[in-house]
Coordinates of N, CA and C in Angstrom, one line a residue:
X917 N 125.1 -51.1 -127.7 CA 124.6 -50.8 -129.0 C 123.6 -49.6 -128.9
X918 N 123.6 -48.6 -129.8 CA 122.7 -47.4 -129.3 C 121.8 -47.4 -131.1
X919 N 120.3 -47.2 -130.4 CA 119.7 -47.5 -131.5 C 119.3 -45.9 -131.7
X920 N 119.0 -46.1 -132.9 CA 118.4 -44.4 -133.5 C 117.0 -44.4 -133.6
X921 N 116.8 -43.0 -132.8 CA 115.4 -42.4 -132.6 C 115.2 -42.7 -134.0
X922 N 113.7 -43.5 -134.3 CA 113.0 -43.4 -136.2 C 112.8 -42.0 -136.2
X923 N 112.0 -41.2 -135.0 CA 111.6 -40.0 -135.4 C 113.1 -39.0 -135.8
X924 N 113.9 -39.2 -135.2 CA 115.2 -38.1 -135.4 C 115.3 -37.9 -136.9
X925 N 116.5 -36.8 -137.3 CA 117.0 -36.8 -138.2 C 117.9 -38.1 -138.7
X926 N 118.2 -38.9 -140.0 CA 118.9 -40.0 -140.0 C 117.7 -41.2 -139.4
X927 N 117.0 -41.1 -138.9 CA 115.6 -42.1 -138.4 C 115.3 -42.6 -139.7
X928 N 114.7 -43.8 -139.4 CA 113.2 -44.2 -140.0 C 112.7 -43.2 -141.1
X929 N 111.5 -42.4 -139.9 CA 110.7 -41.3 -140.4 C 110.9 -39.9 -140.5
X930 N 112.5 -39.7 -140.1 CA 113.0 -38.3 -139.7 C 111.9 -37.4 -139.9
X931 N 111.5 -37.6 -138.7 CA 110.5 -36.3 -137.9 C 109.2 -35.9 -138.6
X932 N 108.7 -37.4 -139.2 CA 107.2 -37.1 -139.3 C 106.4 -37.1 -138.3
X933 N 105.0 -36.2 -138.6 CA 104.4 -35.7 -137.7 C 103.1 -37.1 -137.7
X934 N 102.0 -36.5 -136.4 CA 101.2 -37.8 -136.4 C 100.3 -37.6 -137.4
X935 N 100.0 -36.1 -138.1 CA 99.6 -36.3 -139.7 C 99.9 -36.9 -140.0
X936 N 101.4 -36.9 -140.7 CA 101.9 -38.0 -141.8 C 101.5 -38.9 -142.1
X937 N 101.6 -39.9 -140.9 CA 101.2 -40.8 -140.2 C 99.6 -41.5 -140.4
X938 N 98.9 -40.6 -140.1 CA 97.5 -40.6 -140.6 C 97.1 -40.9 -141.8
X939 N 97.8 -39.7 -142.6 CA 97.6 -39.6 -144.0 C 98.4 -41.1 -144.9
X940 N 99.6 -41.7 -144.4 CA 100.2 -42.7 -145.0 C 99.1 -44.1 -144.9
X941 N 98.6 -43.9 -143.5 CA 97.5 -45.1 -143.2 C 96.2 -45.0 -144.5
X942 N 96.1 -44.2 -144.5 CA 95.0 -43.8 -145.2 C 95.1 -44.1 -147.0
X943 N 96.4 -43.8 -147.1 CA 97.0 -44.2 -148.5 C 97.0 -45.5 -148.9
X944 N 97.7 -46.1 -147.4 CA 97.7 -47.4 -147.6 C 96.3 -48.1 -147.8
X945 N 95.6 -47.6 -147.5 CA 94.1 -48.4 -147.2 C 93.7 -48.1 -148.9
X946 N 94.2 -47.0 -149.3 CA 93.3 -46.9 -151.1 C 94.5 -46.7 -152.0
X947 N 95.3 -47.8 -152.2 CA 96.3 -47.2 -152.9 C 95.8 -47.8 -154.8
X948 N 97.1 -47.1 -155.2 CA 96.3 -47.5 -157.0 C 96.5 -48.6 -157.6
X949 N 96.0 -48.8 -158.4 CA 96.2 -50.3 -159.4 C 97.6 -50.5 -159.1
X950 N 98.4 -49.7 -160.1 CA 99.7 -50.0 -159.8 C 100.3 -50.0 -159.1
X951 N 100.3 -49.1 -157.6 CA 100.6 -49.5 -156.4 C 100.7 -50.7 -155.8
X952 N 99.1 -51.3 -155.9 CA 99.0 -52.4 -155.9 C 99.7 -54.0 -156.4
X953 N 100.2 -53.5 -157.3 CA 100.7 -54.3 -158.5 C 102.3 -54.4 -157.7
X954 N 102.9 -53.0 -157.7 CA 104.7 -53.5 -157.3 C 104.5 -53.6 -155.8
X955 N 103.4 -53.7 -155.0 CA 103.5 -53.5 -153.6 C 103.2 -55.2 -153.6
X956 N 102.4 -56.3 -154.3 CA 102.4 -57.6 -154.4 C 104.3 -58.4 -154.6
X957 N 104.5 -57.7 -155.7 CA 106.3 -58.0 -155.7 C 107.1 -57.4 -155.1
X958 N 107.2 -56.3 -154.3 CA 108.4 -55.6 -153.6 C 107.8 -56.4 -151.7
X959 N 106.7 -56.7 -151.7 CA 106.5 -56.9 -149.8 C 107.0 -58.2 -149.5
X960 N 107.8 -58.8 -151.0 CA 109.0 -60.0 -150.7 C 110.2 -59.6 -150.5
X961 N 110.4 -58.7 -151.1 CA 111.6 -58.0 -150.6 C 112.5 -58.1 -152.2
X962 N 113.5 -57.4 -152.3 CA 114.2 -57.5 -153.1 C 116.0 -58.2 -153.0
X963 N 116.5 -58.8 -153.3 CA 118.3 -59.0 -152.8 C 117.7 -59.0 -151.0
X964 N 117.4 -59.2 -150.4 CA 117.0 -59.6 -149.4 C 117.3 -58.1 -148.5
X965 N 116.3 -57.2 -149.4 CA 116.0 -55.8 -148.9 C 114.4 -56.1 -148.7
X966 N 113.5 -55.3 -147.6 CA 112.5 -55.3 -146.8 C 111.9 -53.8 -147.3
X967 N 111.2 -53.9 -148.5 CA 110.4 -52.3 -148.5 C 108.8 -52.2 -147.7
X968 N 108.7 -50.9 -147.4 CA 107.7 -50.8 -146.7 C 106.4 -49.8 -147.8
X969 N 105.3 -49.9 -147.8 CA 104.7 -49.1 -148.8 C 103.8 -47.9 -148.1
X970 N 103.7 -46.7 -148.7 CA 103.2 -45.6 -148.2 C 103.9 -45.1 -146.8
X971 N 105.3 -45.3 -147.0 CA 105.8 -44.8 -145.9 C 106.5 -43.3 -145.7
X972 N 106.3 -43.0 -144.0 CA 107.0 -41.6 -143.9 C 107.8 -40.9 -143.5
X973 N 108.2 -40.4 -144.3 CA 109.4 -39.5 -144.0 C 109.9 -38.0 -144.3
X974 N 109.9 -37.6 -143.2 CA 109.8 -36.0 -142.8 C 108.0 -35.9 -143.2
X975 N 108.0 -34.7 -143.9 CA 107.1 -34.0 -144.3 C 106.4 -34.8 -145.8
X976 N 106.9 -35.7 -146.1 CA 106.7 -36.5 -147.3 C 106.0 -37.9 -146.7
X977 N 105.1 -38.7 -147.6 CA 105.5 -40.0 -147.7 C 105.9 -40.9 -149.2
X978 N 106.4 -41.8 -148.8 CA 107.2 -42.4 -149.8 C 106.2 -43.3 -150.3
X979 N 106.2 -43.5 -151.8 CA 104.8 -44.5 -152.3 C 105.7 -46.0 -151.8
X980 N 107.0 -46.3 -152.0 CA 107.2 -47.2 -151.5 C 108.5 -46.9 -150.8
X981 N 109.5 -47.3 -149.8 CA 111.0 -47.1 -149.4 C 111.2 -48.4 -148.7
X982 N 113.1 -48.7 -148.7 CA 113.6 -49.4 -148.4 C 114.5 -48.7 -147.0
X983 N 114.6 -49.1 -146.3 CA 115.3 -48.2 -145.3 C 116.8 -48.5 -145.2
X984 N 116.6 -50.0 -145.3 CA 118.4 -50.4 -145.5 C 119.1 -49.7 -147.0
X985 N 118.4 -49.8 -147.7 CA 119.5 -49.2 -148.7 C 119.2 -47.5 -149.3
X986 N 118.2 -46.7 -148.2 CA 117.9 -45.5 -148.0 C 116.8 -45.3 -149.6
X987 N 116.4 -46.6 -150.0 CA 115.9 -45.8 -151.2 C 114.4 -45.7 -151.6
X988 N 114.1 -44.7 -151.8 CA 112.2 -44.0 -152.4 C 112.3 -44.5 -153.7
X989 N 111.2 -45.1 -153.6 CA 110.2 -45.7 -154.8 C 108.8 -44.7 -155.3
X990 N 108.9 -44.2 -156.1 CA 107.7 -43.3 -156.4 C 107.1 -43.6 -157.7
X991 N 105.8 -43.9 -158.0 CA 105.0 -44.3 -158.6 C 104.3 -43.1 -159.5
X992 N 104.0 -42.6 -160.4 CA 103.8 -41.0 -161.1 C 102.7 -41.7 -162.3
X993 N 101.1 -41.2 -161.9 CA 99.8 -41.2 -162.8 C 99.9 -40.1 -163.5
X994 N 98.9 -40.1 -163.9 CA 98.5 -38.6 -165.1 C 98.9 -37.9 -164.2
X995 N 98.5 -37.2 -163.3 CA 98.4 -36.4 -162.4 C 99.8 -35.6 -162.2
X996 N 100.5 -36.9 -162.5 CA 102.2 -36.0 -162.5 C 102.5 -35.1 -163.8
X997 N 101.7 -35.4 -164.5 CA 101.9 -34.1 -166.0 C 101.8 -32.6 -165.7
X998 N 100.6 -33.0 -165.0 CA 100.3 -31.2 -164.6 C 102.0 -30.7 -163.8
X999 N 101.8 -29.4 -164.7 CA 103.2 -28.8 -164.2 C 103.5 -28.1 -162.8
X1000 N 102.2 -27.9 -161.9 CA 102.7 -27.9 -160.6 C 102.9 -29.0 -159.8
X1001 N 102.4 -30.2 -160.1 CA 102.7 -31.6 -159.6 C 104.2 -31.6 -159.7
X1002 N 104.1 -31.7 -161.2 CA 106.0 -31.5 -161.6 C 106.4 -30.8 -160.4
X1003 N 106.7 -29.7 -160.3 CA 107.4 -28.7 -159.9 C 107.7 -29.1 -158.2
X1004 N 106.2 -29.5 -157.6 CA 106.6 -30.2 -156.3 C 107.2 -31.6 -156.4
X1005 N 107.3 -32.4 -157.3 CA 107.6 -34.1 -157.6 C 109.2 -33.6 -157.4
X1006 N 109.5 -32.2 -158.0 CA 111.5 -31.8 -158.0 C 111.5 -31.4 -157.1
X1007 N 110.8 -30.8 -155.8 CA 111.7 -30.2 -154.8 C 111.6 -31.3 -153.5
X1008 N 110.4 -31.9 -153.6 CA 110.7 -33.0 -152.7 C 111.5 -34.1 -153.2
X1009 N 111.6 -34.3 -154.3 CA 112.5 -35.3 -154.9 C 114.2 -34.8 -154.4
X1010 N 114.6 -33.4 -154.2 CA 115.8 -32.7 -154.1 C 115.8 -32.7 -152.9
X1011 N 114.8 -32.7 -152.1 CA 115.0 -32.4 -150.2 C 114.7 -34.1 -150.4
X1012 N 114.6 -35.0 -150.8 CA 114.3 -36.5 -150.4 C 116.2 -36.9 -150.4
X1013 N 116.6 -36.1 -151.3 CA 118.3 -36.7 -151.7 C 119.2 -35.7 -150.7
X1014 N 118.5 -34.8 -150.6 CA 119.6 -33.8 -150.0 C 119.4 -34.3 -148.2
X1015 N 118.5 -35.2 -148.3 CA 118.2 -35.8 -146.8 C 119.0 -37.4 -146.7
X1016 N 120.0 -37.8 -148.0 CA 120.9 -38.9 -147.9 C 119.8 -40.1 -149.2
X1017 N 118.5 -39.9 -149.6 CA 117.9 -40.9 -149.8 C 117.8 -41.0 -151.5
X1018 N 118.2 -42.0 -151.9 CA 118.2 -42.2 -153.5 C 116.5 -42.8 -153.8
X1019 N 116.2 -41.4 -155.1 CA 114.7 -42.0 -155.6 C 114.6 -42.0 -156.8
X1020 N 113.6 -43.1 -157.0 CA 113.9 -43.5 -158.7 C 111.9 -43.3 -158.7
X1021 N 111.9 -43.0 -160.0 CA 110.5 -43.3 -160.3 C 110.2 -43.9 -161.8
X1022 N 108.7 -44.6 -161.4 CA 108.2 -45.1 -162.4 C 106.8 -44.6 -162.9
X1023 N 106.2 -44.7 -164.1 CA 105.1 -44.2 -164.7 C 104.2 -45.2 -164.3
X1024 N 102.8 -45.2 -163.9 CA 101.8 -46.4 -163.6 C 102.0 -47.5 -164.9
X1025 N 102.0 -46.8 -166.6 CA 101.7 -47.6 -167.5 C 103.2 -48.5 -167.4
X1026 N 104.1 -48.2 -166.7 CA 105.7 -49.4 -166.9 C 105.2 -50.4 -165.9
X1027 N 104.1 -50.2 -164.7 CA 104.3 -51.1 -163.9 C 103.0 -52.1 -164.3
X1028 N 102.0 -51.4 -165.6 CA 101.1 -52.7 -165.8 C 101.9 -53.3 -166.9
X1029 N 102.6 -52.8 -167.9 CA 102.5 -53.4 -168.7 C 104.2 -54.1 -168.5
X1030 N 105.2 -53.2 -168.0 CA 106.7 -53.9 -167.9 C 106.9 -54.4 -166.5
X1031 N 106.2 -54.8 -165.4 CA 106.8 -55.2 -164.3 C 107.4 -55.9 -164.1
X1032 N 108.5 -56.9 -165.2 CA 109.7 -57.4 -164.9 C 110.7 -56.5 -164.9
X1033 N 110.9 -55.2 -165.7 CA 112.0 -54.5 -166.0 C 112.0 -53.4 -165.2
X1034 N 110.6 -52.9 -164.1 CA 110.7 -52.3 -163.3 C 111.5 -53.2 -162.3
X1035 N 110.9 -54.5 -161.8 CA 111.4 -54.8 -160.9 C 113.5 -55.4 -161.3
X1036 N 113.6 -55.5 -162.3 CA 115.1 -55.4 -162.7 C 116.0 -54.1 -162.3
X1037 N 115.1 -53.4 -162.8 CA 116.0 -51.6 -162.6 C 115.7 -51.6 -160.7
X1038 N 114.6 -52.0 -160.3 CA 115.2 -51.6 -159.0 C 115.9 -52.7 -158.2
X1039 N 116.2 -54.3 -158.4 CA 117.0 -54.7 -158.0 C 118.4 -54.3 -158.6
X1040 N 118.9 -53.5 -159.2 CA 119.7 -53.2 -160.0 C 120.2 -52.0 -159.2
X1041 N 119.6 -51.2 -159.0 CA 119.7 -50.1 -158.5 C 119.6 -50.6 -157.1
X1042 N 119.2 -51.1 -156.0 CA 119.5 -51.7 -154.7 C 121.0 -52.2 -155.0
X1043 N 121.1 -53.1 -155.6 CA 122.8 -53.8 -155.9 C 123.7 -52.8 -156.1
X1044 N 123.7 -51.9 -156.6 CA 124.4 -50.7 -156.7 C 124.6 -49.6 -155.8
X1045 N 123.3 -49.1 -155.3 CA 123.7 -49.0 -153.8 C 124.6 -49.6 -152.7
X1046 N 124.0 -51.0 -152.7 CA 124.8 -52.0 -151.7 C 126.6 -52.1 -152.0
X1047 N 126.9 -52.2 -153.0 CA 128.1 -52.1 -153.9 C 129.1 -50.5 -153.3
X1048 N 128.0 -49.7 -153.5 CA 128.5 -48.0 -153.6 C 128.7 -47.7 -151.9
X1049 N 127.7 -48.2 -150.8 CA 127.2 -48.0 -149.9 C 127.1 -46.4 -149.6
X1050 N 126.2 -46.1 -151.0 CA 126.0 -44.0 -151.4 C 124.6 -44.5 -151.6
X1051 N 123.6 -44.2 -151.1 CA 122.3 -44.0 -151.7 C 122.2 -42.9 -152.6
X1052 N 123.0 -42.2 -153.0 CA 122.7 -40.2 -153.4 C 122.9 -40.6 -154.9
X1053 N 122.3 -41.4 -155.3 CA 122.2 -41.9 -156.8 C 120.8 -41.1 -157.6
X1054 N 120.0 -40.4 -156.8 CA 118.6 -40.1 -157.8 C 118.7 -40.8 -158.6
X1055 N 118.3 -41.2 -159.0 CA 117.5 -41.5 -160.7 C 116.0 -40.7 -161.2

């Protein structure tokens, strides 16, 4: 059985640096209300998927990812209005898929106020994956 380098491409972390790394710990240590909120229901896992929160990969980290079913969880405050946020949220969102990995995102106010239907759409979207065995779903 030959296991794959996390750092490689196709890895884990495909070739995050020991920034990244730094910076994910650090995330993790102050993450937001809402973070908080889906990182209490996703660290059970979903369909008996294992997500990890503020994890990294490449030059990114992921506010949450599942590795088995290749998919980014991204969480978007005010902050994501401003139109250069936008503008970066699309190209790493396009190098996140063009690197095999399906990402869906949610607004902070779906995960205070809907967090059944967040957590539906992403067991929904994991099952569809698993079904497709294509993570290249964006949402």
């Amino acid at each position: 059985m030959t296991l794959k380098n996390p750092y490689k491409q196709g890895g884990m972390f495909e070739g995050a640096t020991h920034f990244i790394f730094e910076n994910a710990k650090n995330l993790r240590k102050n993450m937001t209300d809402a973070e908080n909120i889906l990182w209490n229901h996703l660290r059970k896992g979903i369909n008996g998927f294992k997500f990890r929160r503020q994890h990294p990969i490449g030059i990114y980290i992921a506010d949450f990812f599942c590795y088995k079913a290749k998919l980014v969880i991204e969480l978007d405050g005010s902050v994501h209005n401003k139109e250069e946020v936008k503008i970066n949220d699309e190209v790493r969102q396009k190098d996140l898929q063009k690197w095999g990995y399906a990402v869906i995102r949610f607004k902070n106010e779906q995960v205070f106020i809907e967090i059944d239907d967040v957590l539906q759409s992403i067991s929904e979207i994991v099952n569809n994956i698993i079904k497709n065995k294509s993570p290249n779903i964006g949402v």
